[in-house]
Amino acid sequence: MDACPIRFEVQLPPEDEARARTAYAAATDEAAVADIIQRHREERGNLLPILLAVNSHFNWLPQAALEHVAQELHLPLTEVLRVASFYNAFSLAPRGKHIISLCLGTGCFVKGSPRLLDQLERRLGIKHGQTTADMLFTLEVVRCIGCCALAPAMRIGEDTFGRLTTGQADKIIYSYTKAASL
Ligand code: FES
């Protein structure tokens, strides 16, 4: 995984940190991966749906899970990594509970999304592409999320927010943080 030539910078944390950040070591999660593999075992071309389900379970693809998949499907790990590193939907680095996708497409850019990016980076104390230390947020920038009429826009998980001001972005982050602390 360290040598995987993927298109985006892979931020693999030190092994101890990665282990602490993922609950993969827990038997229930290892069992979850086994369940996912079992569910798709008889399908043709099952690697992609398995990786999607594993990514959805952990919010990223832990190395241990990839090794588990490779072993069970009798595939070389390099083949699993080739698929895992090809699609934007997958992450080889731990990601937070909430993925913030801020649009920097042309429509949003001219409506002020760079200011929003500055604000979010300041508010969260991270740069885009990074995850907060409490693993609550990952901040990503994307090119158009398909709602240009609402520019500038961002998405958090399945929720879309449009015509955003920096103040509104702040309040939205606060509401997610507050909800997580309840
Ligand atoms: S450019 Fe931002 S949603 Fe299309």
PDB file of C-alpha atoms and ligand atoms in Angstrom:
ATOM      1  CA  MET A   1       0.000   0.000   0.000  1.00  0.00           C
ATOM      2  CA  ASP A   2       2.897   2.358   0.740  1.00  0.00           C
ATOM      3  CA  ALA A   3       4.096   2.022  -2.847  1.00  0.00           C
ATOM      4  CA  CYS A   4       0.738   2.173  -4.555  1.00  0.00           C
ATOM      5  CA  PRO A   5       0.978   4.764  -7.379  1.00  0.00           C
ATOM      6  CA  ILE A   6      -2.491   6.220  -7.028  1.00  0.00           C
ATOM      7  CA  ARG A   7      -3.642   9.536  -8.431  1.00  0.00           C
ATOM      8  CA  PHE A   8      -4.059  11.298  -5.114  1.00  0.00           C
ATOM      9  CA  GLU A   9      -1.669  11.630  -2.278  1.00  0.00           C
ATOM     10  CA  VAL A  10      -2.205   8.739   0.094  1.00  0.00           C
ATOM     11  CA  GLN A  11      -1.862   9.798   3.682  1.00  0.00           C
ATOM     12  CA  LEU A  12      -1.205   6.551   5.426  1.00  0.00           C
ATOM     13  CA  PRO A  13      -0.952   7.234   9.126  1.00  0.00           C
ATOM     14  CA  PRO A  14       1.607   5.436  11.262  1.00  0.00           C
ATOM     15  CA  GLU A  15       0.465   1.875  11.852  1.00  0.00           C
ATOM     16  CA  ASP A  16      -0.387   2.383  15.531  1.00  0.00           C
ATOM     17  CA  GLU A  17      -2.410   5.455  14.778  1.00  0.00           C
ATOM     18  CA  ALA A  18      -4.243   3.713  11.961  1.00  0.00           C
ATOM     19  CA  ARG A  19      -5.075   0.862  14.271  1.00  0.00           C
ATOM     20  CA  ALA A  20      -6.356   3.265  16.886  1.00  0.00           C
ATOM     21  CA  ARG A  21      -8.458   5.086  14.334  1.00  0.00           C
ATOM     22  CA  THR A  22     -10.223   2.043  13.033  1.00  0.00           C
ATOM     23  CA  ALA A  23     -12.144  -0.536  14.937  1.00  0.00           C
ATOM     24  CA  TYR A  24     -11.134  -3.214  12.471  1.00  0.00           C
ATOM     25  CA  ALA A  25      -9.378  -5.165  15.190  1.00  0.00           C
ATOM     26  CA  ALA A  26     -12.743  -5.656  16.853  1.00  0.00           C
ATOM     27  CA  ALA A  27     -14.147  -9.068  16.100  1.00  0.00           C
ATOM     28  CA  THR A  28     -17.478  -7.605  15.086  1.00  0.00           C
ATOM     29  CA  ASP A  29     -15.886  -5.551  12.327  1.00  0.00           C
ATOM     30  CA  GLU A  30     -13.796  -8.398  11.031  1.00  0.00           C
ATOM     31  CA  ALA A  31     -17.016 -10.362  11.026  1.00  0.00           C
ATOM     32  CA  ALA A  32     -18.671  -7.528   9.100  1.00  0.00           C
ATOM     33  CA  VAL A  33     -16.065  -7.834   6.343  1.00  0.00           C
ATOM     34  CA  ALA A  34     -16.560 -11.590   6.301  1.00  0.00           C
ATOM     35  CA  ASP A  35     -20.316 -11.027   6.014  1.00  0.00           C
ATOM     36  CA  ILE A  36     -19.875  -8.615   3.112  1.00  0.00           C
ATOM     37  CA  ILE A  37     -17.651 -11.085   1.285  1.00  0.00           C
ATOM     38  CA  GLN A  38     -20.123 -13.870   1.935  1.00  0.00           C
ATOM     39  CA  ARG A  39     -23.029 -11.798   0.586  1.00  0.00           C
ATOM     40  CA  HIS A  40     -21.258 -11.210  -2.719  1.00  0.00           C
ATOM     41  CA  ARG A  41     -19.293 -14.428  -2.961  1.00  0.00           C
ATOM     42  CA  GLU A  42     -21.279 -15.965  -5.800  1.00  0.00           C
ATOM     43  CA  GLU A  43     -21.567 -12.779  -7.888  1.00  0.00           C
ATOM     44  CA  ARG A  44     -19.533 -12.288 -11.018  1.00  0.00           C
ATOM     45  CA  GLY A  45     -17.230  -9.287 -10.743  1.00  0.00           C
ATOM     46  CA  ASN A  46     -17.744  -9.182  -7.002  1.00  0.00           C
ATOM     47  CA  LEU A  47     -14.612  -7.249  -6.079  1.00  0.00           C
ATOM     48  CA  LEU A  48     -16.132  -3.821  -6.748  1.00  0.00           C
ATOM     49  CA  PRO A  49     -19.363  -4.344  -4.779  1.00  0.00           C
ATOM     50  CA  ILE A  50     -17.371  -5.858  -1.923  1.00  0.00           C
ATOM     51  CA  LEU A  51     -15.015  -2.872  -1.793  1.00  0.00           C
ATOM     52  CA  LEU A  52     -17.957  -0.459  -1.951  1.00  0.00           C
ATOM     53  CA  ALA A  53     -19.603  -2.185   0.983  1.00  0.00           C
ATOM     54  CA  VAL A  54     -16.368  -2.317   3.001  1.00  0.00           C
ATOM     55  CA  ASN A  55     -15.684   1.363   2.249  1.00  0.00           C
ATOM     56  CA  SER A  56     -19.191   2.198   3.335  1.00  0.00           C
ATOM     57  CA  HIS A  57     -18.763   0.218   6.575  1.00  0.00           C
ATOM     58  CA  PHE A  58     -15.478   1.850   7.639  1.00  0.00           C
ATOM     59  CA  ASN A  59     -15.745   5.071   5.616  1.00  0.00           C
ATOM     60  CA  TRP A  60     -12.379   4.036   4.149  1.00  0.00           C
ATOM     61  CA  LEU A  61     -10.540   0.856   3.187  1.00  0.00           C
ATOM     62  CA  PRO A  62      -8.296  -0.345   6.007  1.00  0.00           C
ATOM     63  CA  GLN A  63      -5.308  -2.389   4.896  1.00  0.00           C
ATOM     64  CA  ALA A  64      -6.417  -5.325   7.030  1.00  0.00           C
ATOM     65  CA  ALA A  65      -9.780  -5.362   5.268  1.00  0.00           C
ATOM     66  CA  LEU A  66      -8.123  -5.288   1.833  1.00  0.00           C
ATOM     67  CA  GLU A  67      -5.896  -8.188   2.805  1.00  0.00           C
ATOM     68  CA  HIS A  68      -8.933 -10.045   4.090  1.00  0.00           C
ATOM     69  CA  VAL A  69     -10.768  -9.490   0.783  1.00  0.00           C
ATOM     70  CA  ALA A  70      -7.733 -10.507  -1.295  1.00  0.00           C
ATOM     71  CA  GLN A  71      -7.292 -13.689   0.677  1.00  0.00           C
ATOM     72  CA  GLU A  72     -10.942 -14.702   0.513  1.00  0.00           C
ATOM     73  CA  LEU A  73     -11.295 -13.980  -3.208  1.00  0.00           C
ATOM     74  CA  HIS A  74      -7.944 -15.633  -3.985  1.00  0.00           C
ATOM     75  CA  LEU A  75      -6.686 -12.466  -5.621  1.00  0.00           C
ATOM     76  CA  PRO A  76      -3.266 -10.860  -5.320  1.00  0.00           C
ATOM     77  CA  LEU A  77      -3.365  -7.816  -3.024  1.00  0.00           C
ATOM     78  CA  THR A  78      -2.046  -5.728  -5.933  1.00  0.00           C
ATOM     79  CA  GLU A  79      -5.220  -6.495  -7.909  1.00  0.00           C
ATOM     80  CA  VAL A  80      -7.410  -5.385  -5.001  1.00  0.00           C
ATOM     81  CA  LEU A  81      -5.316  -2.234  -4.600  1.00  0.00           C
ATOM     82  CA  ARG A  82      -5.532  -1.494  -8.322  1.00  0.00           C
ATOM     83  CA  VAL A  83      -9.315  -1.266  -8.046  1.00  0.00           C
ATOM     84  CA  ALA A  84      -9.270   0.409  -4.620  1.00  0.00           C
ATOM     85  CA  SER A  85      -6.958   3.161  -5.832  1.00  0.00           C
ATOM     86  CA  PHE A  86      -8.724   3.771  -9.153  1.00  0.00           C
ATOM     87  CA  TYR A  87     -12.062   5.101  -7.947  1.00  0.00           C
ATOM     88  CA  ASN A  88     -12.604   8.400  -6.143  1.00  0.00           C
ATOM     89  CA  ALA A  89     -15.288   6.736  -4.064  1.00  0.00           C
ATOM     90  CA  PHE A  90     -12.630   4.804  -2.160  1.00  0.00           C
ATOM     91  CA  SER A  91     -10.207   6.103   0.397  1.00  0.00           C
ATOM     92  CA  LEU A  92      -7.021   4.384   1.490  1.00  0.00           C
ATOM     93  CA  ALA A  93      -6.662   6.766   4.406  1.00  0.00           C
ATOM     94  CA  PRO A  94      -8.917   6.979   7.453  1.00  0.00           C
ATOM     95  CA  ARG A  95     -11.772   9.424   6.991  1.00  0.00           C
ATOM     96  CA  GLY A  96     -14.009  11.137   9.459  1.00  0.00           C
ATOM     97  CA  LYS A  97     -17.582  10.272  10.298  1.00  0.00           C
ATOM     98  CA  HIS A  98     -18.807  13.201   8.186  1.00  0.00           C
ATOM     99  CA  ILE A  99     -17.301  13.843   4.764  1.00  0.00           C
ATOM    100  CA  ILE A 100     -17.577  17.519   3.832  1.00  0.00           C
ATOM    101  CA  SER A 101     -17.447  17.970   0.058  1.00  0.00           C
ATOM    102  CA  LEU A 102     -17.037  21.633  -0.762  1.00  0.00           C
ATOM    103  CA  CYS A 103     -17.620  22.489  -4.403  1.00  0.00           C
ATOM    104  CA  LEU A 104     -14.885  24.443  -6.143  1.00  0.00           C
ATOM    105  CA  GLY A 105     -16.441  24.040  -9.592  1.00  0.00           C
ATOM    106  CA  THR A 106     -16.631  27.171 -11.733  1.00  0.00           C
ATOM    107  CA  GLY A 107     -20.158  28.144 -10.671  1.00  0.00           C
ATOM    108  CA  CYS A 108     -19.350  27.891  -6.980  1.00  0.00           C
ATOM    109  CA  PHE A 109     -15.861  29.318  -7.366  1.00  0.00           C
ATOM    110  CA  VAL A 110     -17.150  32.610  -8.789  1.00  0.00           C
ATOM    111  CA  LYS A 111     -19.811  32.753  -6.073  1.00  0.00           C
ATOM    112  CA  GLY A 112     -17.223  32.623  -3.317  1.00  0.00           C
ATOM    113  CA  SER A 113     -16.428  29.003  -2.458  1.00  0.00           C
ATOM    114  CA  PRO A 114     -12.705  29.809  -1.937  1.00  0.00           C
ATOM    115  CA  ARG A 115     -13.783  32.014   0.996  1.00  0.00           C
ATOM    116  CA  LEU A 116     -15.831  29.117   2.332  1.00  0.00           C
ATOM    117  CA  LEU A 117     -12.843  26.836   2.012  1.00  0.00           C
ATOM    118  CA  ASP A 118     -10.699  29.249   4.045  1.00  0.00           C
ATOM    119  CA  GLN A 119     -13.406  29.461   6.656  1.00  0.00           C
ATOM    120  CA  LEU A 120     -13.893  25.699   6.895  1.00  0.00           C
ATOM    121  CA  GLU A 121     -10.157  25.051   7.103  1.00  0.00           C
ATOM    122  CA  ARG A 122      -9.858  27.623   9.885  1.00  0.00           C
ATOM    123  CA  ARG A 123     -12.926  26.358  11.719  1.00  0.00           C
ATOM    124  CA  LEU A 124     -11.878  22.701  11.548  1.00  0.00           C
ATOM    125  CA  GLY A 125      -8.149  23.309  11.989  1.00  0.00           C
ATOM    126  CA  ILE A 126      -7.276  21.156   8.980  1.00  0.00           C
ATOM    127  CA  LYS A 127      -6.497  21.587   5.289  1.00  0.00           C
ATOM    128  CA  HIS A 128      -8.659  20.080   2.599  1.00  0.00           C
ATOM    129  CA  GLY A 129      -7.881  16.425   2.115  1.00  0.00           C
ATOM    130  CA  GLN A 130      -7.362  16.036   5.861  1.00  0.00           C
ATOM    131  CA  THR A 131      -9.388  14.657   8.756  1.00  0.00           C
ATOM    132  CA  THR A 132      -9.912  16.210  12.154  1.00  0.00           C
ATOM    133  CA  ALA A 133      -8.100  14.566  15.059  1.00  0.00           C
ATOM    134  CA  ASP A 134     -11.410  13.471  16.610  1.00  0.00           C
ATOM    135  CA  MET A 135     -12.279  11.714  13.322  1.00  0.00           C
ATOM    136  CA  LEU A 136     -15.524  13.662  13.084  1.00  0.00           C
ATOM    137  CA  PHE A 137     -14.904  15.508   9.802  1.00  0.00           C
ATOM    138  CA  THR A 138     -12.962  14.984   6.598  1.00  0.00           C
ATOM    139  CA  LEU A 139     -12.786  18.045   4.371  1.00  0.00           C
ATOM    140  CA  GLU A 140     -12.655  17.453   0.626  1.00  0.00           C
ATOM    141  CA  VAL A 141     -12.988  19.729  -2.377  1.00  0.00           C
ATOM    142  CA  VAL A 142     -14.908  18.550  -5.423  1.00  0.00           C
ATOM    143  CA  ARG A 143     -15.689  19.912  -8.892  1.00  0.00           C
ATOM    144  CA  CYS A 144     -19.458  20.410  -9.205  1.00  0.00           C
ATOM    145  CA  ILE A 145     -21.936  18.450  -7.162  1.00  0.00           C
ATOM    146  CA  GLY A 146     -24.716  19.023  -9.673  1.00  0.00           C
ATOM    147  CA  CYS A 147     -26.582  21.897  -8.039  1.00  0.00           C
ATOM    148  CA  CYS A 148     -24.906  24.922  -9.604  1.00  0.00           C
ATOM    149  CA  ALA A 149     -28.089  27.000  -9.161  1.00  0.00           C
ATOM    150  CA  LEU A 150     -27.423  26.800  -5.426  1.00  0.00           C
ATOM    151  CA  ALA A 151     -23.808  27.990  -5.676  1.00  0.00           C
ATOM    152  CA  PRO A 152     -21.791  28.127  -3.572  1.00  0.00           C
ATOM    153  CA  ALA A 153     -22.657  24.656  -2.365  1.00  0.00           C
ATOM    154  CA  MET A 154     -21.303  21.903  -0.197  1.00  0.00           C
ATOM    155  CA  ARG A 155     -22.404  18.459   0.768  1.00  0.00           C
ATOM    156  CA  ILE A 156     -21.992  16.708   4.092  1.00  0.00           C
ATOM    157  CA  GLY A 157     -22.732  13.048   3.637  1.00  0.00           C
ATOM    158  CA  GLU A 158     -26.127  12.973   1.949  1.00  0.00           C
ATOM    159  CA  ASP A 159     -27.088  16.528   2.958  1.00  0.00           C
ATOM    160  CA  THR A 160     -26.632  19.370   0.477  1.00  0.00           C
ATOM    161  CA  PHE A 161     -26.305  23.011   1.516  1.00  0.00           C
ATOM    162  CA  GLY A 162     -26.588  25.826  -1.015  1.00  0.00           C
ATOM    163  CA  ARG A 163     -26.182  29.602  -1.317  1.00  0.00           C
ATOM    164  CA  LEU A 164     -23.833  29.361   1.618  1.00  0.00           C
ATOM    165  CA  THR A 165     -22.226  32.194   3.482  1.00  0.00           C
ATOM    166  CA  THR A 166     -19.234  31.715   5.757  1.00  0.00           C
ATOM    167  CA  GLY A 167     -21.477  32.326   8.761  1.00  0.00           C
ATOM    168  CA  GLN A 168     -23.913  29.619   7.661  1.00  0.00           C
ATOM    169  CA  ALA A 169     -21.057  27.180   7.050  1.00  0.00           C
ATOM    170  CA  ASP A 170     -19.895  27.831  10.611  1.00  0.00           C
ATOM    171  CA  LYS A 171     -23.356  27.149  12.008  1.00  0.00           C
ATOM    172  CA  ILE A 172     -23.679  23.948  10.014  1.00  0.00           C
ATOM    173  CA  ILE A 173     -20.358  22.638  11.348  1.00  0.00           C
ATOM    174  CA  TYR A 174     -21.436  23.601  14.838  1.00  0.00           C
ATOM    175  CA  SER A 175     -24.708  21.677  14.481  1.00  0.00           C
ATOM    176  CA  TYR A 176     -22.895  18.498  13.391  1.00  0.00           C
ATOM    177  CA  THR A 177     -20.382  18.875  16.211  1.00  0.00           C
ATOM    178  CA  LYS A 178     -23.136  19.404  18.736  1.00  0.00           C
ATOM    179  CA  ALA A 179     -25.114  16.414  17.472  1.00  0.00           C
ATOM    180  CA  ALA A 180     -22.018  14.237  17.814  1.00  0.00           C
ATOM    181  CA  SER A 181     -21.529  15.261  21.435  1.00  0.00           C
ATOM    182  CA  LEU A 182     -25.072  14.313  22.519  1.00  0.00           C
TER     183      LEU A 182
HETATM  184  S1  FES B   1     -20.190  24.287  -9.740  1.00  0.00           S
HETATM  185 FE1  FES B   1     -20.714  23.918  -7.681  1.00  0.00          FE
HETATM  186  S2  FES B   1     -22.468  22.693  -7.820  1.00  0.00           S
HETATM  187 FE2  FES B   1     -21.891  22.951  -9.884  1.00  0.00          FE
END
